[in-house]
PDB file of C-alpha atoms and ligand atoms in Angstrom:
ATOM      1  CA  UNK A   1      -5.573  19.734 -23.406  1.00 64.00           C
ATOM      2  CA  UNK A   2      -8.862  18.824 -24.954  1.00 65.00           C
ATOM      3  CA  UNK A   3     -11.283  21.152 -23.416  1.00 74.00           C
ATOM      4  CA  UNK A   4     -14.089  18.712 -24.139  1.00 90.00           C
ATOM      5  CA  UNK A   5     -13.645  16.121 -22.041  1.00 96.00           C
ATOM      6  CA  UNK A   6     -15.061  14.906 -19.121  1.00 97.00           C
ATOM      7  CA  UNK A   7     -12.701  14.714 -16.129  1.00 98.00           C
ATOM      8  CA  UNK A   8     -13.598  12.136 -13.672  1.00 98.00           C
ATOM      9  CA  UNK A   9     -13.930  13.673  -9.731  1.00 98.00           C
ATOM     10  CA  UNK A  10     -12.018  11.477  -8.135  1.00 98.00           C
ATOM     11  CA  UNK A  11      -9.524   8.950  -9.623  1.00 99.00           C
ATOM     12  CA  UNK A  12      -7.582   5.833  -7.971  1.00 99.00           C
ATOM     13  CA  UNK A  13      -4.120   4.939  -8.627  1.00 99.00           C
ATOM     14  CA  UNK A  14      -2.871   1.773  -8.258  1.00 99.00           C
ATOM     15  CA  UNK A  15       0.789   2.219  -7.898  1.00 98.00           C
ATOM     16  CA  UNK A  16       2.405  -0.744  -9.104  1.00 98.00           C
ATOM     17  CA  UNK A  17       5.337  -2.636 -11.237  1.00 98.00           C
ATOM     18  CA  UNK A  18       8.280  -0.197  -9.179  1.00 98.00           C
ATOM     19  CA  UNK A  19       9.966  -3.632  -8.541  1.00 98.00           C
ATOM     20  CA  UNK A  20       9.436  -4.939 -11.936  1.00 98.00           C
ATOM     21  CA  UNK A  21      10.745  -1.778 -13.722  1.00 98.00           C
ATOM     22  CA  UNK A  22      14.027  -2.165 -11.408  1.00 98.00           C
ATOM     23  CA  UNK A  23      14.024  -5.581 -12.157  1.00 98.00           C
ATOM     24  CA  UNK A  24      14.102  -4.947 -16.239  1.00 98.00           C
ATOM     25  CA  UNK A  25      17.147  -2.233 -15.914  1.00 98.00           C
ATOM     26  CA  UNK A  26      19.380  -4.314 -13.408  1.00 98.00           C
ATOM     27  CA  UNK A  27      18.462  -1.893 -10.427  1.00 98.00           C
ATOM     28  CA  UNK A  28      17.702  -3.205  -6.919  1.00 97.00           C
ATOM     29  CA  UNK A  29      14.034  -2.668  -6.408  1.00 97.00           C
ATOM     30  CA  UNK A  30      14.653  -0.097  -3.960  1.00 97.00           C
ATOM     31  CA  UNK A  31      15.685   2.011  -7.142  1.00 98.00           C
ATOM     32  CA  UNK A  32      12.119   1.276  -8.926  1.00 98.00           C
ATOM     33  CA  UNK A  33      10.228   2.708  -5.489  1.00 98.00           C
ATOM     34  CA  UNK A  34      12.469   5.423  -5.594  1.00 97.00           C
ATOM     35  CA  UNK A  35      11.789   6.174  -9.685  1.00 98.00           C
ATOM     36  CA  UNK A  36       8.250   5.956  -8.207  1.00 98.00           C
ATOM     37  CA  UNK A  37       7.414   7.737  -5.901  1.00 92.00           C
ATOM     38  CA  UNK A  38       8.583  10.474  -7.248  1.00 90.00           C
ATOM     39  CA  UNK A  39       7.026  10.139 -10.597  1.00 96.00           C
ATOM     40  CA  UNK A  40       4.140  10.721  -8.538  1.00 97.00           C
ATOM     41  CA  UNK A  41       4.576  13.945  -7.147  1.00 97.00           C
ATOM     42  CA  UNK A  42       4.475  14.770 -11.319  1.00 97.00           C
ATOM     43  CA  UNK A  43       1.246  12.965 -11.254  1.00 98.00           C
ATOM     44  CA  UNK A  44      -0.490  14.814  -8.550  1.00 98.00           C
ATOM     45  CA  UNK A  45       0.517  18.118 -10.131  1.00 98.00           C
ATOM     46  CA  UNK A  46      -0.520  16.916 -13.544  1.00 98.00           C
ATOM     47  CA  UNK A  47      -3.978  15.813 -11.992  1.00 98.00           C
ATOM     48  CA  UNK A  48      -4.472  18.974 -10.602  1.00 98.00           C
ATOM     49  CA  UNK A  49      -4.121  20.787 -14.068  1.00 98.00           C
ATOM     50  CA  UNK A  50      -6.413  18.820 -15.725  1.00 98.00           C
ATOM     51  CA  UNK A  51      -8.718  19.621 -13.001  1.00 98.00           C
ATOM     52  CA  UNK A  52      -9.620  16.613 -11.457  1.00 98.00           C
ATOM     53  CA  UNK A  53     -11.032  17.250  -7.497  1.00 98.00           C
ATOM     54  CA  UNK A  54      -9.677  13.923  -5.703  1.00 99.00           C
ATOM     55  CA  UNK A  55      -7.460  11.595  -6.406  1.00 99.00           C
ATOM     56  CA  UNK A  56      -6.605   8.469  -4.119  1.00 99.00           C
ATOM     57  CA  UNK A  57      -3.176   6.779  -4.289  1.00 98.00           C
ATOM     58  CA  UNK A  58      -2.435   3.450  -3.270  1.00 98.00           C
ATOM     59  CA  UNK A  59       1.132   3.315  -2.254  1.00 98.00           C
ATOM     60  CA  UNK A  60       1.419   0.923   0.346  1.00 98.00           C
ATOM     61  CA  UNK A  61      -0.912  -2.223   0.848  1.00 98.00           C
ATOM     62  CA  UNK A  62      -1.366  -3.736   4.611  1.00 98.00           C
ATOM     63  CA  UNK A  63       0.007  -6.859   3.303  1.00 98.00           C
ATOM     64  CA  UNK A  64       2.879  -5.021   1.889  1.00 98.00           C
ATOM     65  CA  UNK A  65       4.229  -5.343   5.626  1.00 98.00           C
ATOM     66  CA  UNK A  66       4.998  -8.517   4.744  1.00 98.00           C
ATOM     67  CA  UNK A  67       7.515  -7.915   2.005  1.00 98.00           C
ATOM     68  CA  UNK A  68      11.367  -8.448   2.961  1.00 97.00           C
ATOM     69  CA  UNK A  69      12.499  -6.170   6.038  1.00 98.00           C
ATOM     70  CA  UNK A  70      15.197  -4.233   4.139  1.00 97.00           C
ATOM     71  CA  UNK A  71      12.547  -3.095   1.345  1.00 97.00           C
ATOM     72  CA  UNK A  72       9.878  -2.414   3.856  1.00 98.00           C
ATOM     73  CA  UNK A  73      12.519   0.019   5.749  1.00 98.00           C
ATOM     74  CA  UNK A  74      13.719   1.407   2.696  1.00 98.00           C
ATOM     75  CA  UNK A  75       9.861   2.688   1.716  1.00 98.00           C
ATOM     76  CA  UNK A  76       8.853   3.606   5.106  1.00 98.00           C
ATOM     77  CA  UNK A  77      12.189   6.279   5.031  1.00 98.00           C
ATOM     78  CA  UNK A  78      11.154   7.214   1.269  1.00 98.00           C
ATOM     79  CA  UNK A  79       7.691   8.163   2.847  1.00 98.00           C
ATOM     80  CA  UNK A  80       9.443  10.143   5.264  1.00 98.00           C
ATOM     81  CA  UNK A  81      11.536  12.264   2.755  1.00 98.00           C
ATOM     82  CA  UNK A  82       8.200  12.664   0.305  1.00 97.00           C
ATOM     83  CA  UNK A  83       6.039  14.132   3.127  1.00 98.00           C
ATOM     84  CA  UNK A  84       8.804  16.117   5.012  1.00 98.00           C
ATOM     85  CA  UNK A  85      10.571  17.512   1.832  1.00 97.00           C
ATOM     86  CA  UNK A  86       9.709  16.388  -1.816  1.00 96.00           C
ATOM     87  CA  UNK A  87       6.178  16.599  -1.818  1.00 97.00           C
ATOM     88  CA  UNK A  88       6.234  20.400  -0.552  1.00 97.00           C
ATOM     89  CA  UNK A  89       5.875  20.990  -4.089  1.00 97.00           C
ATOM     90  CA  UNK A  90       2.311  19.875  -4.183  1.00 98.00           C
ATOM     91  CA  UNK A  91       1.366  22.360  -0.840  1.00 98.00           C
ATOM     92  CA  UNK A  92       2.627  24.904  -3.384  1.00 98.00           C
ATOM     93  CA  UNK A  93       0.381  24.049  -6.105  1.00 98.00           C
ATOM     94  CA  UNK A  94      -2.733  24.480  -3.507  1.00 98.00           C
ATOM     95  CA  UNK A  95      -3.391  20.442  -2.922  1.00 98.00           C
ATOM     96  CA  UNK A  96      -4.448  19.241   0.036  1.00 98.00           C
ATOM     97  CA  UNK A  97      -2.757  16.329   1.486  1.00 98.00           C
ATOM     98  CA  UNK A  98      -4.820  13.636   3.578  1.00 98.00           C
ATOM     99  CA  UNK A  99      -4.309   9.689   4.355  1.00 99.00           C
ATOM    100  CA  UNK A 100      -6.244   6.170   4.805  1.00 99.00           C
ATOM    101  CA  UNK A 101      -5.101   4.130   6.295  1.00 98.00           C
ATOM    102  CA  UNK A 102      -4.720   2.270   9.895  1.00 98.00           C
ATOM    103  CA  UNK A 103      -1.266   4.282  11.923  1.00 98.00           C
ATOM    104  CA  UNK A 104      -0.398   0.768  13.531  1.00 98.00           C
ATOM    105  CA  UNK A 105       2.354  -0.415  13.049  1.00 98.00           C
ATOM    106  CA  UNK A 106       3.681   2.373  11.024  1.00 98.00           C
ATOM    107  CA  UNK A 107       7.071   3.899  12.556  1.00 98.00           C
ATOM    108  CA  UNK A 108       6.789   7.098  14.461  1.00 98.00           C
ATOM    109  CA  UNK A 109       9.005   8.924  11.951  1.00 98.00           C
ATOM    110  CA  UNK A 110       6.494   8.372   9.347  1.00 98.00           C
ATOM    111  CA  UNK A 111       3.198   9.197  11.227  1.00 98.00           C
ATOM    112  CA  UNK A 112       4.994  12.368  12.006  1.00 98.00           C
ATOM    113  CA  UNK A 113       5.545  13.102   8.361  1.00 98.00           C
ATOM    114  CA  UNK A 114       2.349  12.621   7.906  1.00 98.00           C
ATOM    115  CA  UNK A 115       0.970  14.624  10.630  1.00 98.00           C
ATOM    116  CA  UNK A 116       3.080  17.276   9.435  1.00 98.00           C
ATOM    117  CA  UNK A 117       2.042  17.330   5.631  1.00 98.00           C
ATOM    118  CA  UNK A 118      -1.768  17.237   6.521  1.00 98.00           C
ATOM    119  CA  UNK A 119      -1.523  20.458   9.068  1.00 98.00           C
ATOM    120  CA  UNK A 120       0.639  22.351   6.502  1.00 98.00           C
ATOM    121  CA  UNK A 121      -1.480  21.743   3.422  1.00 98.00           C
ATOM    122  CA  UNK A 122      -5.050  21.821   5.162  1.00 98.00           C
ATOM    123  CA  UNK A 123      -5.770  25.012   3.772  1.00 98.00           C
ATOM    124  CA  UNK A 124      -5.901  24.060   0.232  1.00 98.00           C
ATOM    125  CA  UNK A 125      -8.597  23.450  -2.173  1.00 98.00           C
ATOM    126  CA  UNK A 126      -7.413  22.918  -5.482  1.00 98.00           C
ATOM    127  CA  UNK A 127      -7.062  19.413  -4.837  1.00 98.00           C
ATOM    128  CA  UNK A 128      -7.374  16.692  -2.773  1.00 98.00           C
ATOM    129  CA  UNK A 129      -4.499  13.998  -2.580  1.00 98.00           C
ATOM    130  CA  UNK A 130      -5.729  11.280  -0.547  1.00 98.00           C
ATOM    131  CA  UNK A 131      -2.964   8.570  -0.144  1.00 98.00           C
ATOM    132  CA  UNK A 132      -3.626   5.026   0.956  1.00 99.00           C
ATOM    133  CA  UNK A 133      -0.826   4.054   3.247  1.00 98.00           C
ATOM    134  CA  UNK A 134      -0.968   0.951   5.431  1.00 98.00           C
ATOM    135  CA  UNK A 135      -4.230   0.469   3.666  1.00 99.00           C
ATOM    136  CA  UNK A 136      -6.515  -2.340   3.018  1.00 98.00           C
ATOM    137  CA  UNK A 137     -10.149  -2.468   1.540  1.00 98.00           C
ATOM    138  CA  UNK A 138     -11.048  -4.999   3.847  1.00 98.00           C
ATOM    139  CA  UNK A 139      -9.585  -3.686   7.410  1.00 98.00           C
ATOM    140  CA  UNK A 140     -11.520  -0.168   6.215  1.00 98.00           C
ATOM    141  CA  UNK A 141     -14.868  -1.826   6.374  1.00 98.00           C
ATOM    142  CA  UNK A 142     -13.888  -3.561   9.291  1.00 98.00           C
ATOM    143  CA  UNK A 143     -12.982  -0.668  11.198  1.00 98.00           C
ATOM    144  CA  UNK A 144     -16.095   1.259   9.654  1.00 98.00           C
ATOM    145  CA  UNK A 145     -18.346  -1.470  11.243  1.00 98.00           C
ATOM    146  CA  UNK A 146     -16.506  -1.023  14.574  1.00 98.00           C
ATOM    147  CA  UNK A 147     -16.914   2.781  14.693  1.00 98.00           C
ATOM    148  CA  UNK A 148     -20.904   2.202  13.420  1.00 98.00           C
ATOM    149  CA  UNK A 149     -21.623  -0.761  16.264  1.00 98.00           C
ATOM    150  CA  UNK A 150     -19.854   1.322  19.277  1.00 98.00           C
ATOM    151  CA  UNK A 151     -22.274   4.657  17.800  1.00 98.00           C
ATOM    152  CA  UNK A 152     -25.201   2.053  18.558  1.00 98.00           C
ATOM    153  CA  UNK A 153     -23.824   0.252  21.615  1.00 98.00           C
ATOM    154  CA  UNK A 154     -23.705   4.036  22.677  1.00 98.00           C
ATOM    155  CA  UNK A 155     -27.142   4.469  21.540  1.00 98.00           C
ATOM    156  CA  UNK A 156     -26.121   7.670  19.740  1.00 98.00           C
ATOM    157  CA  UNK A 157     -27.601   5.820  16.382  1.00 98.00           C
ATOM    158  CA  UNK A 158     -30.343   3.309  16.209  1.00 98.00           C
ATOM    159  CA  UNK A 159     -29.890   0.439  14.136  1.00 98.00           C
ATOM    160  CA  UNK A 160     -33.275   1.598  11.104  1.00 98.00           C
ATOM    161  CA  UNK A 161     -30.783   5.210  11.309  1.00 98.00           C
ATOM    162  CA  UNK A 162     -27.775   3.304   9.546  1.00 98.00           C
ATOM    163  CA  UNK A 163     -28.300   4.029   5.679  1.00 98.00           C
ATOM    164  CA  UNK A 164     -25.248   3.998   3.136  1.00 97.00           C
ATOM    165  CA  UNK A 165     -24.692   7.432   3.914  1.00 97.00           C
ATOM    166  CA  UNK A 166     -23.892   5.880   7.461  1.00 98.00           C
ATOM    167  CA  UNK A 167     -21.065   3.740   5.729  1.00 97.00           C
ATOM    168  CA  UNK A 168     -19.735   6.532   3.318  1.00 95.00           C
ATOM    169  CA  UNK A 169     -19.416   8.600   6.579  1.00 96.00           C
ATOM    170  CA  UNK A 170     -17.466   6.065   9.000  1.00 98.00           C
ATOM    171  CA  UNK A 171     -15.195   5.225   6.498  1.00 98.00           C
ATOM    172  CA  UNK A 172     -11.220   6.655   6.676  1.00 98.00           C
ATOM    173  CA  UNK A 173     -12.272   9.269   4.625  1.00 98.00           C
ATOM    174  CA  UNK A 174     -15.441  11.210   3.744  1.00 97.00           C
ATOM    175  CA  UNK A 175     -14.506  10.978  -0.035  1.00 98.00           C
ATOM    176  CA  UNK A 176     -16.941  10.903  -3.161  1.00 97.00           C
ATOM    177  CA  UNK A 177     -16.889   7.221  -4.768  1.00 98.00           C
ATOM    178  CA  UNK A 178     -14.528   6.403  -7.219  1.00 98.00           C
ATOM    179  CA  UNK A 179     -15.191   7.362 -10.841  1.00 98.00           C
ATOM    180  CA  UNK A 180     -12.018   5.485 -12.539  1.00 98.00           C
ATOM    181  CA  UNK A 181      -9.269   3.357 -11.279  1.00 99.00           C
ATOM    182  CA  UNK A 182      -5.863   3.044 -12.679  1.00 99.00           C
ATOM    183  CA  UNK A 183      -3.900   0.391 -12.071  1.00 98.00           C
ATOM    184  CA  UNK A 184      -0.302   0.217 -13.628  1.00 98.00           C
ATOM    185  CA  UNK A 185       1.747  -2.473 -14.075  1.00 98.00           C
ATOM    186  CA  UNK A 186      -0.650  -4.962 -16.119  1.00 97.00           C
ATOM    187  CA  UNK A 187      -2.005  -6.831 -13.190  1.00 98.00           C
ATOM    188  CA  UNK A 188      -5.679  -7.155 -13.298  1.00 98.00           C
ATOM    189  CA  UNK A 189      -6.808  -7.167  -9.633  1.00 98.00           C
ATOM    190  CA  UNK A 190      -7.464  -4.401  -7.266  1.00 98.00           C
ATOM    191  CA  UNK A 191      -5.358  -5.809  -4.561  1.00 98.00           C
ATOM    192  CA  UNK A 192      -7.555  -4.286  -1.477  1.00 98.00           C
ATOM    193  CA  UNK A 193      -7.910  -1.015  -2.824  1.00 98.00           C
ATOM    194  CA  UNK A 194     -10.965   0.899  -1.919  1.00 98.00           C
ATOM    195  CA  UNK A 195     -13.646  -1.891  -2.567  1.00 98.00           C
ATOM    196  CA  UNK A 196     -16.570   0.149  -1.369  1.00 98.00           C
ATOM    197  CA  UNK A 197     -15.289   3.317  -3.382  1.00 98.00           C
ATOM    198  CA  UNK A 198     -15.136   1.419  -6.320  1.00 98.00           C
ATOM    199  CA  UNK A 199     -18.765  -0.095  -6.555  1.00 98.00           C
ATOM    200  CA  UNK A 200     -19.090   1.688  -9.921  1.00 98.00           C
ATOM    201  CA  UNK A 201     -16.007   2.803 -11.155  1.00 98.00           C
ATOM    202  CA  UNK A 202     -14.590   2.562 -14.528  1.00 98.00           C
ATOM    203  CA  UNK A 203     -11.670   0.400 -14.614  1.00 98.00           C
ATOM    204  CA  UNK A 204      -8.138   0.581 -16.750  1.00 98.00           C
ATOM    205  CA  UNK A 205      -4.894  -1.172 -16.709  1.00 98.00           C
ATOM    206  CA  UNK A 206      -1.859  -0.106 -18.826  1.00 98.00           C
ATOM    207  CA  UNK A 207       0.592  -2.142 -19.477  1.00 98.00           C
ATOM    208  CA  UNK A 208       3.387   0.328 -17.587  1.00 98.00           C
ATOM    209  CA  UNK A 209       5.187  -0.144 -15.002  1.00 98.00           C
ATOM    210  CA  UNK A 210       4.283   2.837 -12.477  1.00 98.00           C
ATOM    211  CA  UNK A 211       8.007   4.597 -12.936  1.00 98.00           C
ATOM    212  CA  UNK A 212       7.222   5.044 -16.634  1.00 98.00           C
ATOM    213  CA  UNK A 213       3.522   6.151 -16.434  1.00 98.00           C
ATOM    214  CA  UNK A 214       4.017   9.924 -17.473  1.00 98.00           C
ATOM    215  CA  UNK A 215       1.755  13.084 -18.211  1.00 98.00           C
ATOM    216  CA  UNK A 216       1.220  11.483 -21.504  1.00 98.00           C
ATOM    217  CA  UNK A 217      -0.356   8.560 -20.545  1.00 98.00           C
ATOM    218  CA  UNK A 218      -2.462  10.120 -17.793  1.00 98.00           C
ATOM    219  CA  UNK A 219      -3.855  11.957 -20.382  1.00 98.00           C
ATOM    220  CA  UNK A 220      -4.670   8.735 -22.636  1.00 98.00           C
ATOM    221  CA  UNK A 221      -6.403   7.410 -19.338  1.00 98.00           C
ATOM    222  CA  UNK A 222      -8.686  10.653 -19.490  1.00 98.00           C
ATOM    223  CA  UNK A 223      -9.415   9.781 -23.000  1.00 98.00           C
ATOM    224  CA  UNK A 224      -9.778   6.396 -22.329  1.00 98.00           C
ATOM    225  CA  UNK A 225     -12.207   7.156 -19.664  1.00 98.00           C
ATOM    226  CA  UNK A 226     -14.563   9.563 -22.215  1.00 98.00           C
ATOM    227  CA  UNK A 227     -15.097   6.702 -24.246  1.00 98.00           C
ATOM    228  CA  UNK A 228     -17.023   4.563 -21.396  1.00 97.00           C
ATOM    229  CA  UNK A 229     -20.685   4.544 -21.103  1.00 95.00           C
ATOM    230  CA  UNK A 230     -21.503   4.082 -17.531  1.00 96.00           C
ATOM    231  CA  UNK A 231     -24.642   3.533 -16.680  1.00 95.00           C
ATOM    232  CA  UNK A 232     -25.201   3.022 -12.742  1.00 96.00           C
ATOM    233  CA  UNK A 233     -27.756  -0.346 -13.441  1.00 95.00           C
ATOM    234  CA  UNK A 234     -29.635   1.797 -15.707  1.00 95.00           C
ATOM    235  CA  UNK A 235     -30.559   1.595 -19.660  1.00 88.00           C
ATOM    236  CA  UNK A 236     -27.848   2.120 -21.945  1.00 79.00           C
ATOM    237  CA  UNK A 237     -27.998   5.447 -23.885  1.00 68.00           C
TER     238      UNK A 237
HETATM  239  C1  IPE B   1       4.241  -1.088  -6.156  1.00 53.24           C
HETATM  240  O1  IPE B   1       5.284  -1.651  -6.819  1.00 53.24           O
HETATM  241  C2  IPE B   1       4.677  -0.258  -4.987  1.00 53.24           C
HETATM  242  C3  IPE B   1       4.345  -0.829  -3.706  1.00 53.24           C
HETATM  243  C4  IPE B   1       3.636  -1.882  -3.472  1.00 53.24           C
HETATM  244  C5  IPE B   1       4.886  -0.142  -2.556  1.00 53.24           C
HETATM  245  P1  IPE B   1       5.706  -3.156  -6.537  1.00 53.24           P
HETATM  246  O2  IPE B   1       6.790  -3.146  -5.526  1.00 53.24           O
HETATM  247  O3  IPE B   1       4.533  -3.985  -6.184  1.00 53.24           O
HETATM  248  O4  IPE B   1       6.279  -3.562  -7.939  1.00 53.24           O
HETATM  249  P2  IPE B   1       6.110  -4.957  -8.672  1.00 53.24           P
HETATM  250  O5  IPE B   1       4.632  -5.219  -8.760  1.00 53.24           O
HETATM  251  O6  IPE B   1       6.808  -5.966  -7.807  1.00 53.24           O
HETATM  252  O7  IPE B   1       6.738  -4.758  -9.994  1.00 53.24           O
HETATM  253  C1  IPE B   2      -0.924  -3.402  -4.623  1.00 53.24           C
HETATM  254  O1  IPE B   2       0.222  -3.852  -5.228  1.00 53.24           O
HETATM  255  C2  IPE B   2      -0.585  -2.473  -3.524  1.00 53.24           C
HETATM  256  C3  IPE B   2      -0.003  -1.213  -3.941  1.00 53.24           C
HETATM  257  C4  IPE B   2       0.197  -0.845  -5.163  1.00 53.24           C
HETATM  258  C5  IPE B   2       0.351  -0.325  -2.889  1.00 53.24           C
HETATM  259  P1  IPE B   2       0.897  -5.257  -4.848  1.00 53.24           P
HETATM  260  O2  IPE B   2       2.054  -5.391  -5.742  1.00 53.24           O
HETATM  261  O3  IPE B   2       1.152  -5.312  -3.392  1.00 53.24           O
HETATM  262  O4  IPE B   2      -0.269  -6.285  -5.201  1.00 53.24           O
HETATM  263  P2  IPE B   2      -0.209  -7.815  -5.575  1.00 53.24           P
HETATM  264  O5  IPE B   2       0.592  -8.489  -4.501  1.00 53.24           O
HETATM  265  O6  IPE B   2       0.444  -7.921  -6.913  1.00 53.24           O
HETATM  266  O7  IPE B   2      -1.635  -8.241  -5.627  1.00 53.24           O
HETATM  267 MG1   MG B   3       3.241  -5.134  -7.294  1.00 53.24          MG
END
């Protein structure tokens, strides 16, 4: 590992192209969310070494729901064996697991898999592992603007009180914005994820389908990343 560079705090995934890598080998696409999702327990570790702080993971989109039954079923009991089993692994590296996302209409089995890896791994502080589950960008700031108008219907907050500290708080998650997403798969879109969060974050699509995207090329991302010159609406350097 390069000890010089800089290693963004908190990093979005874009899981994507499981279907499309199942697709290229013959496999149902079942196979390709299987190959992926557990490439990413590798990823979370492999995060963790290079010492970045958070890193978000979007795994399953609110309009995913309306993808065929049988795949929808067949993710929903993948989640299940991740949280309950597979993804002990990360607990044992000192991550701490957390979700955003809305619970309806995700099965019971799930939430409870959920509920489960959160309590077990809240003591941790390596690294927090923030997955977007039933997620969407736009149903966050919806339900952030419902929390914010029932604080002031309330009257715990006057409306001059709400700053974007206000927002940043109400959100799923008090999380620091997004310094880089990755999106795998070649698609260039974000697809819902985190549009707040990602005001002004660095962006980067490899061509890879999710399944293949290894240690190897989450390091290139880093490097990738080092050779940006962000700038926040200031002067270039
Ligand atoms: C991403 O892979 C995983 C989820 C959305 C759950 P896709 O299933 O979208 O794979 P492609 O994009 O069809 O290849
Ligand atoms: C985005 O991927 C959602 C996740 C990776 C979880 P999709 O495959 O659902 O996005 P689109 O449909 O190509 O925009
Ligand atoms: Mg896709």
């Amino acid at each position: 590992m390069n000890e010089n560079l800089i290693i963004p705090t908190h990093v979005g995934i874009i899981v994507d192209g499981n279907g499309r890598w199942a697709q290229m080998r013959g496999l149902s696409r079942s196979e390709g969310h299987k190959a992926g999702l557990f490439r990413l327990k590798e990823i979370c570790i492999y995060a963790k070494e290079l010492g970045i702080k958070y890193l978000s993971l979007y795994v399953f989109s609110t309009e995913n729901f309306k993808r065929e039954k049988k795949e929808v079923q067949y993710l929903m009991n993948l989640f299940v064996n991740l949280y309950n089993d597979e993804f002990q692994e990360l607990i044992n590296n000192g991550i701490k697991v957390i979700f955003s996302g809305r619970k309806n209409p995700l099965p019971r089995k799930v939430l409870d898999a959920m509920d489960k890896i959160v309590e077990n791994s809240a003591d941790n502080s390596e690294m927090v592992v923030n997955f977007c589950l039933n997620y969407g960008g736009q149903t966050e700031l919806l339900d952030m603007t419902k929390k914010i108008v029932q604080q002031v219907v309330d009257g715990k907050k006057k409306i001059d009180d709400i700053t974007l500290d206000t927002i940043q708080e109400n959100l799923y998650q008090k999380l620091p914005m997004l310094d880089y997403v990755i999106r795998t798969g070649g698609e260039l879109r974000l697809s819902n994820f985190m549009l707040y969060q990602a005001s002004y974050a660095e962006f980067y699509f490899p061509k890879i389908y999710f399944p293949d995207f290894k240690k190897n090329d989450f390091y290139y991302a880093i490097v990738e990343f080092n050779k940006r010159n962000r700038r926040f609406g200031g002067n270039a350097s």
